[in-house]
mmCIF file of C-alpha atoms in Angstrom:
data_model
loop_
_atom_site.group_PDB
_atom_site.id
_atom_site.type_symbol
_atom_site.label_atom_id
_atom_site.label_comp_id
_atom_site.label_asym_id
_atom_site.label_seq_id
_atom_site.Cartn_x
_atom_site.Cartn_y
_atom_site.Cartn_z
ATOM 1 C CA MET A 1 26.463 155.334 113.280
ATOM 2 C CA ARG A 2 28.794 152.401 113.403
ATOM 3 C CA SER A 3 32.534 153.207 113.275
ATOM 4 C CA TYR A 4 34.868 151.391 110.858
ATOM 5 C CA ARG A 5 38.080 153.116 111.821
ATOM 6 C CA PHE A 6 39.780 149.890 113.082
ATOM 7 C CA ILE A 7 38.711 147.698 110.213
ATOM 8 C CA PHE A 8 41.415 148.827 107.739
ATOM 9 C CA PRO A 9 44.418 148.104 110.017
ATOM 10 C CA VAL A 10 43.043 144.695 110.931
ATOM 11 C CA VAL A 11 42.446 143.816 107.296
ATOM 12 C CA MET A 12 45.970 144.988 106.437
ATOM 13 C CA VAL A 13 47.495 142.762 109.104
ATOM 14 C CA PHE A 14 45.494 139.822 107.867
ATOM 15 C CA CYS A 15 46.616 140.441 104.300
ATOM 16 C CA LEU A 16 50.239 140.677 105.361
ATOM 17 C CA ILE A 17 49.979 137.369 107.174
ATOM 18 C CA LEU A 18 48.543 135.778 104.056
ATOM 19 C CA ALA A 19 51.193 137.375 101.891
ATOM 20 C CA GLY A 20 53.894 136.078 104.190
ATOM 21 C CA ALA A 21 52.423 132.616 104.024
ATOM 22 C CA CYS A 22 52.625 132.732 100.249
ATOM 23 C CA VAL A 23 56.337 133.607 100.109
ATOM 24 C CA PRO A 24 58.224 130.465 99.082
ATOM 25 C CA VAL A 25 60.601 129.225 101.783
ATOM 26 C CA GLU A 26 63.665 127.225 100.716
ATOM 27 C CA LYS A 27 63.457 123.735 102.083
ATOM 28 C CA SER A 28 66.429 122.945 104.308
ATOM 29 C CA ARG A 29 68.631 120.022 103.364
ATOM 30 C CA SER A 30 68.490 116.872 105.449
ATOM 31 C CA ASP A 31 71.591 115.783 107.339
ATOM 32 C CA THR A 32 72.101 113.017 104.787
ATOM 33 C CA GLU A 33 71.969 115.490 101.907
ATOM 34 C CA GLN A 34 74.360 117.848 103.683
ATOM 35 C CA ALA A 35 76.769 114.984 104.325
ATOM 36 C CA LYS A 36 76.609 113.926 100.679
ATOM 37 C CA TYR A 37 77.222 117.472 99.475
ATOM 38 C CA HIS A 38 80.308 118.008 101.642
ATOM 39 C CA TYR A 39 81.555 114.484 100.842
ATOM 40 C CA LEU A 40 81.413 115.148 97.098
ATOM 41 C CA MET A 41 83.104 118.518 97.560
ATOM 42 C CA GLY A 42 85.817 116.768 99.570
ATOM 43 C CA LEU A 43 86.338 114.176 96.845
ATOM 44 C CA THR A 44 86.714 116.939 94.278
ATOM 45 C CA SER A 45 89.419 118.595 96.382
ATOM 46 C CA LEU A 46 91.211 115.259 96.794
ATOM 47 C CA ARG A 47 91.225 114.748 93.030
ATOM 48 C CA GLU A 48 92.598 118.264 92.595
ATOM 49 C CA GLY A 49 95.450 117.474 94.998
ATOM 50 C CA ASN A 50 94.212 119.772 97.761
ATOM 51 C CA PRO A 51 93.994 117.621 100.917
ATOM 52 C CA THR A 52 93.587 120.621 103.239
ATOM 53 C CA GLU A 53 90.416 121.812 101.517
ATOM 54 C CA ALA A 54 89.248 118.205 101.261
ATOM 55 C CA LEU A 55 89.694 117.796 104.989
ATOM 56 C CA LYS A 56 87.561 120.865 105.706
ATOM 57 C CA GLU A 57 84.719 119.496 103.601
ATOM 58 C CA LEU A 58 84.955 115.918 104.847
ATOM 59 C CA LEU A 59 85.020 116.934 108.498
ATOM 60 C CA GLN A 60 81.763 118.771 107.882
ATOM 61 C CA ALA A 61 80.391 115.720 106.108
ATOM 62 C CA VAL A 62 81.162 113.411 109.017
ATOM 63 C CA GLU A 63 79.451 115.828 111.428
ATOM 64 C CA TYR A 64 76.233 115.361 109.494
ATOM 65 C CA ASP A 65 76.625 111.607 109.069
ATOM 66 C CA ASP A 66 79.063 109.531 111.094
ATOM 67 C CA THR A 67 77.681 106.237 109.768
ATOM 68 C CA ASP A 68 78.747 106.425 106.105
ATOM 69 C CA PRO A 69 81.887 104.322 105.523
ATOM 70 C CA GLN A 70 82.668 106.207 102.314
ATOM 71 C CA ILE A 71 83.103 109.456 104.242
ATOM 72 C CA HIS A 72 85.500 107.798 106.679
ATOM 73 C CA ALA A 73 87.426 106.230 103.794
ATOM 74 C CA ALA A 74 87.734 109.639 102.160
ATOM 75 C CA LEU A 75 88.962 111.093 105.455
ATOM 76 C CA TYR A 76 91.550 108.317 105.518
ATOM 77 C CA ASN A 77 92.784 109.444 102.107
ATOM 78 C CA ALA A 78 92.950 113.086 103.167
ATOM 79 C CA TYR A 79 94.843 112.275 106.362
ATOM 80 C CA MET A 80 97.211 110.000 104.437
ATOM 81 C CA GLN A 81 98.093 112.882 102.134
ATOM 82 C CA LYS A 82 98.650 115.074 105.196
ATOM 83 C CA GLN A 83 100.768 112.277 106.737
ATOM 84 C CA ALA A 84 98.522 112.257 109.803
ATOM 85 C CA PHE A 85 98.755 108.489 110.066
ATOM 86 C CA ASP A 86 97.092 108.003 113.460
ATOM 87 C CA LEU A 87 93.978 109.839 112.268
ATOM 88 C CA ALA A 88 94.046 107.954 108.979
ATOM 89 C CA GLU A 89 94.099 104.685 110.910
ATOM 90 C CA LYS A 90 91.167 105.790 113.078
ATOM 91 C CA HIS A 91 88.951 106.550 110.080
ATOM 92 C CA ILE A 92 89.816 103.547 107.922
ATOM 93 C CA LYS A 93 89.097 101.260 110.883
ATOM 94 C CA ARG A 94 85.765 103.048 111.323
ATOM 95 C CA ALA A 95 85.043 102.461 107.623
ATOM 96 C CA ILE A 96 85.837 98.761 108.076
ATOM 97 C CA ASP A 97 83.454 98.499 111.025
ATOM 98 C CA LEU A 98 80.626 100.372 109.304
ATOM 99 C CA SER A 99 80.981 98.368 106.079
ATOM 100 C CA GLU A 100 81.138 95.036 107.910
ATOM 101 C CA GLY A 101 84.651 94.327 106.668
ATOM 102 C CA ASP A 102 84.763 95.659 103.122
ATOM 103 C CA PRO A 103 88.006 94.202 101.676
ATOM 104 C CA ARG A 104 88.823 97.481 99.927
ATOM 105 C CA TYR A 105 89.151 99.148 103.289
ATOM 106 C CA TYR A 106 91.331 96.341 104.633
ATOM 107 C CA ASN A 107 93.537 96.910 101.590
ATOM 108 C CA ASN A 108 93.718 100.606 102.529
ATOM 109 C CA LEU A 109 94.596 99.705 106.105
ATOM 110 C CA GLY A 110 97.407 97.525 104.804
ATOM 111 C CA ALA A 111 98.698 100.415 102.689
ATOM 112 C CA LEU A 112 98.734 102.611 105.793
ATOM 113 C CA TYR A 113 100.732 100.060 107.785
ATOM 114 C CA LEU A 114 103.111 99.572 104.865
ATOM 115 C CA THR A 115 103.742 103.323 104.822
ATOM 116 C CA MET A 116 104.317 103.260 108.584
ATOM 117 C CA GLU A 117 106.742 100.321 108.165
ATOM 118 C CA ARG A 118 104.542 98.123 110.335
ATOM 119 C CA TYR A 119 105.115 95.209 108.003
ATOM 120 C CA ASP A 120 103.535 92.398 110.012
ATOM 121 C CA ASP A 121 100.375 94.460 110.523
ATOM 122 C CA ALA A 122 100.376 95.308 106.830
ATOM 123 C CA ILE A 123 100.628 91.655 105.828
ATOM 124 C CA ALA A 124 97.750 90.732 108.138
ATOM 125 C CA ALA A 125 95.492 93.460 106.722
ATOM 126 C CA PHE A 126 96.355 92.721 103.105
ATOM 127 C CA GLN A 127 95.788 89.007 103.717
ATOM 128 C CA VAL A 128 92.230 89.682 104.880
ATOM 129 C CA ALA A 129 91.595 91.619 101.674
ATOM 130 C CA ALA A 130 93.250 89.001 99.477
ATOM 131 C CA ASP A 131 91.266 86.141 101.005
ATOM 132 C CA ASN A 132 87.895 87.868 100.587
ATOM 133 C CA LEU A 133 86.163 86.434 97.527
ATOM 134 C CA LEU A 134 84.267 89.705 97.088
ATOM 135 C CA PHE A 135 87.464 91.713 96.558
ATOM 136 C CA GLU A 136 87.606 92.592 92.862
ATOM 137 C CA ARG A 137 91.384 93.183 92.743
ATOM 138 C CA PRO A 138 93.088 90.580 94.963
ATOM 139 C CA GLU A 139 96.258 90.952 92.887
ATOM 140 C CA LEU A 140 96.710 94.380 94.498
ATOM 141 C CA ALA A 141 96.744 92.865 97.970
ATOM 142 C CA TRP A 142 99.063 90.014 96.983
ATOM 143 C CA THR A 143 101.522 92.459 95.410
ATOM 144 C CA ALA A 144 101.515 94.552 98.578
ATOM 145 C CA ILE A 145 102.048 91.419 100.691
ATOM 146 C CA GLY A 146 105.099 90.750 98.559
ATOM 147 C CA VAL A 147 106.395 94.281 99.158
ATOM 148 C CA ALA A 148 105.988 93.871 102.919
ATOM 149 C CA TYR A 149 107.890 90.569 102.888
ATOM 150 C CA PHE A 150 110.551 92.141 100.660
ATOM 151 C CA GLN A 151 111.036 94.910 103.239
ATOM 152 C CA LYS A 152 111.363 92.216 105.907
ATOM 153 C CA GLN A 153 113.998 90.580 103.658
ATOM 154 C CA ASP A 154 111.944 87.407 103.525
ATOM 155 C CA TYR A 155 112.614 86.989 99.817
ATOM 156 C CA PRO A 156 111.074 83.521 99.294
ATOM 157 C CA ALA A 157 107.774 84.719 100.799
ATOM 158 C CA ALA A 158 107.929 87.892 98.716
ATOM 159 C CA GLN A 159 108.459 85.879 95.535
ATOM 160 C CA ARG A 160 105.519 83.599 96.320
ATOM 161 C CA ALA A 161 103.260 86.596 96.868
ATOM 162 C CA TYR A 162 104.316 88.270 93.607
ATOM 163 C CA GLU A 163 103.835 85.061 91.670
ATOM 164 C CA LYS A 164 100.370 84.667 93.192
ATOM 165 C CA ALA A 165 99.479 88.190 92.061
ATOM 166 C CA ILE A 166 100.741 87.473 88.535
ATOM 167 C CA SER A 167 98.727 84.255 88.375
ATOM 168 C CA LEU A 168 95.574 86.165 89.310
ATOM 169 C CA ASN A 169 96.116 88.913 86.729
ATOM 170 C CA PRO A 170 98.930 88.377 84.203
ATOM 171 C CA LEU A 171 98.246 91.805 82.671
ATOM 172 C CA TYR A 172 98.920 93.704 85.897
ATOM 173 C CA PHE A 173 102.455 95.084 85.575
ATOM 174 C CA MET A 174 103.290 95.922 89.190
ATOM 175 C CA PRO A 175 103.983 92.408 90.588
ATOM 176 C CA VAL A 176 106.105 91.727 87.496
ATOM 177 C CA TYR A 177 108.108 94.869 88.213
ATOM 178 C CA ARG A 178 108.450 93.979 91.892
ATOM 179 C CA LEU A 179 109.634 90.500 91.017
ATOM 180 C CA GLY A 180 112.308 92.075 88.825
ATOM 181 C CA GLU A 181 113.352 94.258 91.754
ATOM 182 C CA LEU A 182 113.621 91.134 93.905
ATOM 183 C CA TYR A 183 115.761 89.306 91.328
ATOM 184 C CA TYR A 184 118.034 92.339 90.978
ATOM 185 C CA THR A 185 118.511 92.439 94.756
ATOM 186 C CA GLN A 186 119.440 88.751 94.673
ATOM 187 C CA ASP A 187 121.976 89.405 91.887
ATOM 188 C CA ARG A 188 119.988 87.472 89.298
ATOM 189 C CA PRO A 189 120.365 89.949 86.401
ATOM 190 C CA ALA A 190 119.097 87.746 83.573
ATOM 191 C CA GLU A 191 115.838 87.017 85.428
ATOM 192 C CA ALA A 192 115.556 90.634 86.535
ATOM 193 C CA LEU A 193 115.920 91.832 82.927
ATOM 194 C CA GLN A 194 113.203 89.435 81.845
ATOM 195 C CA MET A 195 110.836 90.884 84.429
ATOM 196 C CA PHE A 196 111.662 94.534 83.691
ATOM 197 C CA SER A 197 111.313 93.953 79.941
ATOM 198 C CA LYS A 198 107.926 92.362 80.597
ATOM 199 C CA THR A 199 107.011 95.338 82.791
ATOM 200 C CA VAL A 200 107.597 97.915 80.052
ATOM 201 C CA GLU A 201 105.800 95.655 77.589
ATOM 202 C CA LEU A 202 102.723 95.644 79.840
ATOM 203 C CA GLU A 203 102.993 99.324 80.767
ATOM 204 C CA PRO A 204 105.213 101.295 78.361
ATOM 205 C CA ARG A 205 104.530 104.583 80.204
ATOM 206 C CA PHE A 206 105.929 103.343 83.524
ATOM 207 C CA PRO A 207 109.293 105.166 83.861
ATOM 208 C CA ASP A 208 110.657 103.040 86.711
ATOM 209 C CA GLY A 209 110.394 99.930 84.562
ATOM 210 C CA HIS A 210 112.622 101.509 81.916
ATOM 211 C CA TYR A 211 115.008 102.800 84.595
ATOM 212 C CA TRP A 212 115.563 99.392 86.167
ATOM 213 C CA GLN A 213 115.851 97.867 82.743
ATOM 214 C CA GLY A 214 118.673 100.351 82.119
ATOM 215 C CA LEU A 215 120.369 99.415 85.386
ATOM 216 C CA VAL A 216 120.394 95.746 84.434
ATOM 217 C CA TYR A 217 121.819 96.546 81.010
ATOM 218 C CA MET A 218 124.553 98.571 82.724
ATOM 219 C CA LYS A 219 125.294 95.608 84.957
ATOM 220 C CA MET A 220 125.472 93.362 81.906
ATOM 221 C CA LYS A 221 127.787 95.844 80.089
ATOM 222 C CA GLU A 222 125.228 96.419 77.318
ATOM 223 C CA THR A 223 125.785 100.161 77.158
ATOM 224 C CA ALA A 224 123.777 100.978 74.029
ATOM 225 C CA LYS A 225 120.658 99.271 75.373
ATOM 226 C CA ALA A 226 121.141 100.929 78.770
ATOM 227 C CA LYS A 227 121.352 104.331 77.084
ATOM 228 C CA GLN A 228 118.100 103.764 75.219
ATOM 229 C CA ALA A 229 116.342 102.680 78.412
ATOM 230 C CA PHE A 230 117.530 105.791 80.259
ATOM 231 C CA LEU A 231 116.459 108.009 77.343
ATOM 232 C CA ASP A 232 112.994 106.435 77.607
ATOM 233 C CA VAL A 233 112.862 107.358 81.294
ATOM 234 C CA ILE A 234 113.717 110.996 80.543
ATOM 235 C CA ARG A 235 111.165 111.084 77.729
ATOM 236 C CA LEU A 236 108.438 109.846 80.070
ATOM 237 C CA ALA A 237 109.272 111.627 83.336
ATOM 238 C CA PRO A 238 112.256 113.984 83.168
ATOM 239 C CA GLN A 239 111.559 115.617 86.548
ATOM 240 C CA SER A 240 110.964 112.391 88.463
ATOM 241 C CA ASN A 241 113.574 110.822 90.701
ATOM 242 C CA ALA A 242 114.078 108.076 88.119
ATOM 243 C CA GLY A 243 114.431 110.714 85.404
ATOM 244 C CA LYS A 244 117.146 112.583 87.293
ATOM 245 C CA LEU A 245 119.052 109.379 88.036
ATOM 246 C CA ALA A 246 118.736 108.319 84.399
ATOM 247 C CA ALA A 247 120.235 111.656 83.328
ATOM 248 C CA ASP A 248 123.205 111.023 85.629
ATOM 249 C CA TYR A 249 123.778 107.594 84.116
ATOM 250 C CA LEU A 250 123.626 109.062 80.621
ATOM 251 C CA LYS A 251 126.419 111.455 81.560
ATOM 252 C CA ILE A 252 128.500 108.497 82.694
ATOM 253 C CA ILE A 253 127.771 106.587 79.463
ATOM 254 C CA ASP A 254 128.652 109.588 77.275
ATOM 255 C CA GLN A 255 131.972 110.273 78.980
#
């Protein structure tokens, strides 16, 4: 008589193999998907004002994909917030190379050099961005060029840059404000007041515009108007540096 004593274990093993084959296995993410996931998580942390957590995510993202300029640009932003300027420079230059000279990244490089007080390097980087016809906001670069020249005390060049920015976008308040700052420095109060008044007209929520408007009114001995300008600063941003200075001036006015 034929023995079947080994048939049951063999059949059981075969069934287990089949059962195992039928268990769904989660498909692993590709490197590109992993990079995208960590990149988006990093961006979220940046928006939440947490550069340390952003850095953790973005460093993982760049390990999965070192060829995405957006990841390097995000790393630039994280390192800028951490004031790790050398690393920020490394990654924004990498973003420029990978993007074949995206003007937005040149604008970022200029901002880095401006922060580092490397004004000539900043001007050169901003100029590349400003001259690129594909840059959607050249007025940003021209305004920053003006700031760099202002810091170099080359006031005619700064004025030309601000005026260029205004001509490109008359509704952008920042070059108007900067031009007012320049006029105030040159002791041209009437022209400065015109610029600061235009600034708060274009952007009523900008506290520094109201603050400088108040300073000019103080200089012109128009105390009531200065007081109102300083009150506007405190209303908008009481804890800001401008707000604290405005409060000090109000104490002087009310003495």
